[in-house]
CSV table of C-alpha atoms in Angstrom, one decimal:
chain,number,residue,atom,x,y,z
A,1,UNK,CA,0.0,0.0,0.0
A,2,UNK,CA,2.8,2.4,1.0
A,3,UNK,CA,4.6,1.5,-2.2
A,4,UNK,CA,1.5,2.3,-4.3
A,5,UNK,CA,1.1,5.7,-2.5
A,6,UNK,CA,4.7,6.6,-3.3
A,7,UNK,CA,4.2,5.6,-6.9
A,8,UNK,CA,1.1,7.7,-7.1
A,9,UNK,CA,2.9,10.6,-5.6
A,10,UNK,CA,5.7,10.4,-8.1
A,11,UNK,CA,3.2,10.2,-10.9
A,12,UNK,CA,1.5,13.4,-9.7
A,13,UNK,CA,4.8,15.2,-9.4
A,14,UNK,CA,5.6,14.2,-13.0
A,15,UNK,CA,2.2,15.4,-14.2
A,16,UNK,CA,2.6,18.8,-12.4
A,17,UNK,CA,6.1,19.2,-13.8
A,18,UNK,CA,4.8,18.5,-17.3
A,19,UNK,CA,2.0,21.0,-16.8
A,20,UNK,CA,4.5,23.6,-15.7
A,21,UNK,CA,6.5,23.0,-18.9
A,22,UNK,CA,3.4,23.3,-21.1
A,23,UNK,CA,2.4,26.5,-19.3
A,24,UNK,CA,5.9,27.9,-19.8
A,25,UNK,CA,5.9,27.1,-23.5
A,26,UNK,CA,2.5,28.8,-23.9
A,27,UNK,CA,3.8,31.9,-22.2
A,28,UNK,CA,6.7,32.0,-24.7
A,29,UNK,CA,4.3,31.7,-27.6
A,30,UNK,CA,2.4,34.8,-26.4
A,31,UNK,CA,5.5,36.8,-27.3
A,32,UNK,CA,4.7,36.5,-31.1
A,33,UNK,CA,5.0,40.0,-32.6
A,34,UNK,CA,2.6,41.8,-34.9
A,35,UNK,CA,3.0,44.7,-37.2
A,36,UNK,CA,0.5,47.5,-36.5
A,37,UNK,CA,0.1,50.3,-39.0
A,38,UNK,CA,-1.3,53.6,-37.8
A,39,UNK,CA,-4.9,53.0,-38.8
A,40,UNK,CA,-6.7,49.6,-38.7
A,41,UNK,CA,-7.2,48.2,-42.1
A,42,UNK,CA,-4.8,50.6,-43.7
A,43,UNK,CA,-2.5,49.0,-46.3
A,44,UNK,CA,1.0,50.2,-46.0
A,45,UNK,CA,4.3,49.7,-47.8
A,46,UNK,CA,7.5,49.4,-45.8
A,47,UNK,CA,11.1,50.5,-46.4
A,48,UNK,CA,14.2,50.0,-44.3
A,49,UNK,CA,17.6,51.6,-44.1
A,50,UNK,CA,20.8,51.0,-42.1
A,51,UNK,CA,21.5,53.2,-39.1
A,52,UNK,CA,25.2,54.0,-39.3
A,53,UNK,CA,27.0,51.3,-41.3
A,54,UNK,CA,26.2,47.6,-41.0
A,55,UNK,CA,29.3,45.4,-40.6
A,56,UNK,CA,29.5,41.8,-41.9
A,57,UNK,CA,32.6,40.0,-40.6
A,58,UNK,CA,34.0,36.9,-42.2
A,59,UNK,CA,37.2,35.4,-40.9
A,60,UNK,CA,37.9,38.6,-39.0
A,61,UNK,CA,37.7,40.7,-42.1
A,62,UNK,CA,34.8,43.2,-42.7
A,63,UNK,CA,32.3,44.0,-45.3
A,64,UNK,CA,30.8,47.5,-45.1
A,65,UNK,CA,28.6,49.5,-47.4
A,66,UNK,CA,27.7,53.2,-47.6
A,67,UNK,CA,24.1,52.3,-48.5
A,68,UNK,CA,22.1,49.4,-47.1
A,69,UNK,CA,18.5,49.7,-48.2
A,70,UNK,CA,15.7,47.2,-47.6
A,71,UNK,CA,12.9,47.5,-50.1
A,72,UNK,CA,9.6,46.3,-48.9
A,73,UNK,CA,7.8,43.6,-51.0
A,74,UNK,CA,4.0,44.0,-51.2
A,75,UNK,CA,1.7,45.8,-48.9
A,76,UNK,CA,0.7,45.0,-45.3
A,77,UNK,CA,-2.3,45.3,-43.1
A,78,UNK,CA,-2.8,45.4,-39.4
A,79,UNK,CA,-1.5,42.4,-37.6
A,80,UNK,CA,0.8,41.2,-40.3
A,81,UNK,CA,3.2,38.7,-38.8
A,82,UNK,CA,5.8,38.4,-41.6
A,83,UNK,CA,7.6,41.0,-43.6
A,84,UNK,CA,9.6,40.6,-46.8
A,85,UNK,CA,12.2,43.0,-48.1
A,86,UNK,CA,14.8,43.0,-50.8
A,87,UNK,CA,18.3,44.1,-49.7
A,88,UNK,CA,20.3,46.5,-51.8
A,89,UNK,CA,24.0,47.2,-50.9
A,90,UNK,CA,26.0,49.8,-52.7
A,91,UNK,CA,29.3,51.7,-52.1
A,92,UNK,CA,30.9,48.7,-50.5
A,93,UNK,CA,34.3,47.7,-49.3
A,94,UNK,CA,35.1,44.1,-48.5
A,95,UNK,CA,38.0,42.1,-47.1
A,96,UNK,CA,40.4,45.0,-47.3
A,97,UNK,CA,39.5,45.8,-50.9
A,98,UNK,CA,37.8,48.9,-52.3
A,99,UNK,CA,34.8,48.9,-54.7
A,100,UNK,CA,33.5,45.5,-53.7
A,101,UNK,CA,30.3,44.2,-55.3
A,102,UNK,CA,27.4,42.7,-53.2
A,103,UNK,CA,24.9,41.0,-55.5
A,104,UNK,CA,21.6,40.2,-53.9
A,105,UNK,CA,19.6,39.3,-57.1
A,106,UNK,CA,16.9,36.7,-56.4
A,107,UNK,CA,17.5,36.9,-52.7
A,108,UNK,CA,15.2,38.5,-50.0
A,109,UNK,CA,15.0,38.7,-46.3
A,110,UNK,CA,11.8,37.5,-44.6
A,111,UNK,CA,10.4,37.4,-41.1
A,112,UNK,CA,10.0,39.7,-38.3
A,113,UNK,CA,10.0,38.0,-35.0
A,114,UNK,CA,9.0,34.5,-33.9
A,115,UNK,CA,8.5,36.2,-30.6
A,116,UNK,CA,9.6,33.3,-28.5
A,117,UNK,CA,10.4,35.4,-25.6
A,118,UNK,CA,9.0,38.1,-23.3
A,119,UNK,CA,8.9,41.8,-24.1
A,120,UNK,CA,10.5,44.3,-21.8
A,121,UNK,CA,9.6,48.0,-21.5
A,122,UNK,CA,12.2,50.7,-22.1
A,123,UNK,CA,10.4,54.0,-21.3
A,124,UNK,CA,7.3,53.9,-23.5
A,125,UNK,CA,8.9,51.6,-26.1
A,126,UNK,CA,8.7,47.9,-26.2
A,127,UNK,CA,11.7,45.7,-26.9
A,128,UNK,CA,11.7,42.0,-27.9
A,129,UNK,CA,15.0,40.3,-27.3
A,130,UNK,CA,14.3,37.5,-29.7
A,131,UNK,CA,13.7,37.5,-33.4
A,132,UNK,CA,14.1,35.6,-36.6
A,133,UNK,CA,15.2,36.6,-40.1
A,134,UNK,CA,15.3,34.3,-43.0
A,135,UNK,CA,17.5,34.7,-46.0
A,136,UNK,CA,15.4,33.3,-48.9
A,137,UNK,CA,17.1,32.9,-52.3
A,138,UNK,CA,15.4,31.3,-55.3
A,139,UNK,CA,16.9,28.1,-56.6
A,140,UNK,CA,20.7,27.9,-56.2
A,141,UNK,CA,21.0,31.7,-56.0
A,142,UNK,CA,23.0,33.3,-53.1
A,143,UNK,CA,24.0,36.7,-51.9
A,144,UNK,CA,27.5,37.1,-53.4
A,145,UNK,CA,30.3,39.3,-52.2
A,146,UNK,CA,33.1,39.8,-54.6
A,147,UNK,CA,36.2,41.9,-53.9
A,148,UNK,CA,38.6,42.7,-56.8
A,149,UNK,CA,37.9,39.3,-58.4
A,150,UNK,CA,40.3,37.6,-56.0
A,151,UNK,CA,38.2,37.3,-52.8
A,152,UNK,CA,34.6,36.0,-52.8
A,153,UNK,CA,32.1,34.8,-50.2
A,154,UNK,CA,28.4,33.9,-50.5
A,155,UNK,CA,25.4,33.7,-48.2
A,156,UNK,CA,22.7,31.2,-49.1
A,157,UNK,CA,19.1,30.5,-47.8
A,158,UNK,CA,19.0,30.1,-44.0
A,159,UNK,CA,17.3,31.1,-40.8
A,160,UNK,CA,19.1,33.6,-38.5
A,161,UNK,CA,17.5,33.1,-35.1
A,162,UNK,CA,20.2,34.6,-32.7
A,163,UNK,CA,21.6,38.0,-32.1
A,164,UNK,CA,18.5,39.9,-33.2
A,165,UNK,CA,16.4,42.4,-31.2
A,166,UNK,CA,13.3,44.3,-32.2
A,167,UNK,CA,12.4,47.6,-30.6
A,168,UNK,CA,9.8,50.4,-31.2
A,169,UNK,CA,11.3,53.8,-31.9
A,170,UNK,CA,10.5,57.2,-33.5
A,171,UNK,CA,11.9,58.8,-36.6
A,172,UNK,CA,10.9,62.4,-37.5
A,173,UNK,CA,7.9,62.3,-35.1
A,174,UNK,CA,6.5,59.0,-36.5
A,175,UNK,CA,6.5,55.6,-34.8
A,176,UNK,CA,8.7,53.1,-36.4
A,177,UNK,CA,10.8,50.1,-35.3
A,178,UNK,CA,14.4,49.0,-35.4
A,179,UNK,CA,15.7,45.5,-36.1
A,180,UNK,CA,19.1,45.4,-34.3
A,181,UNK,CA,21.6,42.7,-35.2
A,182,UNK,CA,24.5,42.1,-32.7
A,183,UNK,CA,26.9,39.5,-34.1
A,184,UNK,CA,24.1,37.5,-35.5
A,185,UNK,CA,25.6,34.3,-36.9
A,186,UNK,CA,25.4,33.9,-40.7
A,187,UNK,CA,26.4,30.7,-42.5
A,188,UNK,CA,28.9,31.7,-45.1
A,189,UNK,CA,30.8,30.0,-47.9
A,190,UNK,CA,34.3,31.3,-48.8
A,191,UNK,CA,34.4,30.6,-52.6
A,192,UNK,CA,37.6,32.4,-53.7
A,193,UNK,CA,40.8,32.9,-51.9
A,194,UNK,CA,43.2,34.7,-54.2
A,195,UNK,CA,46.3,36.8,-53.7
A,196,UNK,CA,45.7,39.3,-50.9
A,197,UNK,CA,42.5,37.7,-49.7
A,198,UNK,CA,42.5,37.2,-45.9
A,199,UNK,CA,40.5,34.0,-45.9
A,200,UNK,CA,43.5,31.6,-45.7
A,201,UNK,CA,41.4,28.9,-47.2
A,202,UNK,CA,38.1,28.2,-49.0
A,203,UNK,CA,35.2,26.5,-47.4
A,204,UNK,CA,32.3,27.0,-45.0
A,205,UNK,CA,32.4,29.3,-42.0
A,206,UNK,CA,30.2,31.4,-39.8
A,207,UNK,CA,30.2,35.1,-40.3
A,208,UNK,CA,28.7,37.8,-38.0
A,209,UNK,CA,26.3,40.6,-38.9
A,210,UNK,CA,26.0,43.7,-36.7
A,211,UNK,CA,24.0,46.9,-37.1
A,212,UNK,CA,20.6,48.5,-36.6
A,213,UNK,CA,18.0,48.9,-39.3
A,214,UNK,CA,15.0,51.3,-39.1
A,215,UNK,CA,11.8,50.0,-40.7
A,216,UNK,CA,9.3,52.7,-41.7
A,217,UNK,CA,5.7,52.4,-43.1
A,218,UNK,CA,4.2,54.5,-45.8
A,219,UNK,CA,0.7,55.1,-47.1
A,220,UNK,CA,1.4,56.1,-50.6
A,221,UNK,CA,4.4,58.5,-50.1
A,222,UNK,CA,3.2,59.6,-46.7
A,223,UNK,CA,5.0,58.2,-43.6
A,224,UNK,CA,2.5,56.7,-41.1
A,225,UNK,CA,2.9,55.2,-37.6
A,226,UNK,CA,4.2,51.7,-37.7
A,227,UNK,CA,4.9,49.8,-34.5
A,228,UNK,CA,5.2,46.3,-33.1
A,229,UNK,CA,2.9,45.0,-30.5
A,230,UNK,CA,2.3,41.7,-28.7
A,231,UNK,CA,-0.2,39.5,-30.5
A,232,UNK,CA,-3.8,39.9,-29.2
A,233,UNK,CA,-3.3,43.4,-27.8
């Protein structure tokens, strides 16, 4: 009898522990983020631009561009959960070489945040410390970085789920939001390692992407409020 009671007690403890795990998982799911344009039902276009220069580091050597623009694809309504942008990089230096070319043809960035985490309040702004961005390239296309024809790296389709933060902000009096990358790990392939290239060898490696991007919403050509909220609020 005592043995049966002990067994029942252990079973109940296991059930309670499992219930706690399920509750914890549900709480994490509540952190899913939504896009909220200024007026409900309003369709908006989005556009993003780097704040200062983004830095992409491969084998301790940097890629930087004077212009990093993220052109929104399609239009979005209240509570959109996924954004798509096409990246355009110009005026770039890479791996110690001037006038490098970054080709993003047939490649886009998708996502916003999976929201698997709690939001924290910074003043009146909300910040989510987790997020997810997907690099989506059609077929065998990749984002290709070529420096002087002797040093080349490429970034293919993948999900970047670490080192990203989303935070509401204001630009010129309008509500916008920033996507902030801090050493976000990016799977990278070193394709060409010619004379003067710092790669040391060809092959796969993990690069790091750092820099903030401000995302803005527009109704026609007019900027409108564009924030992130917790789903269901």
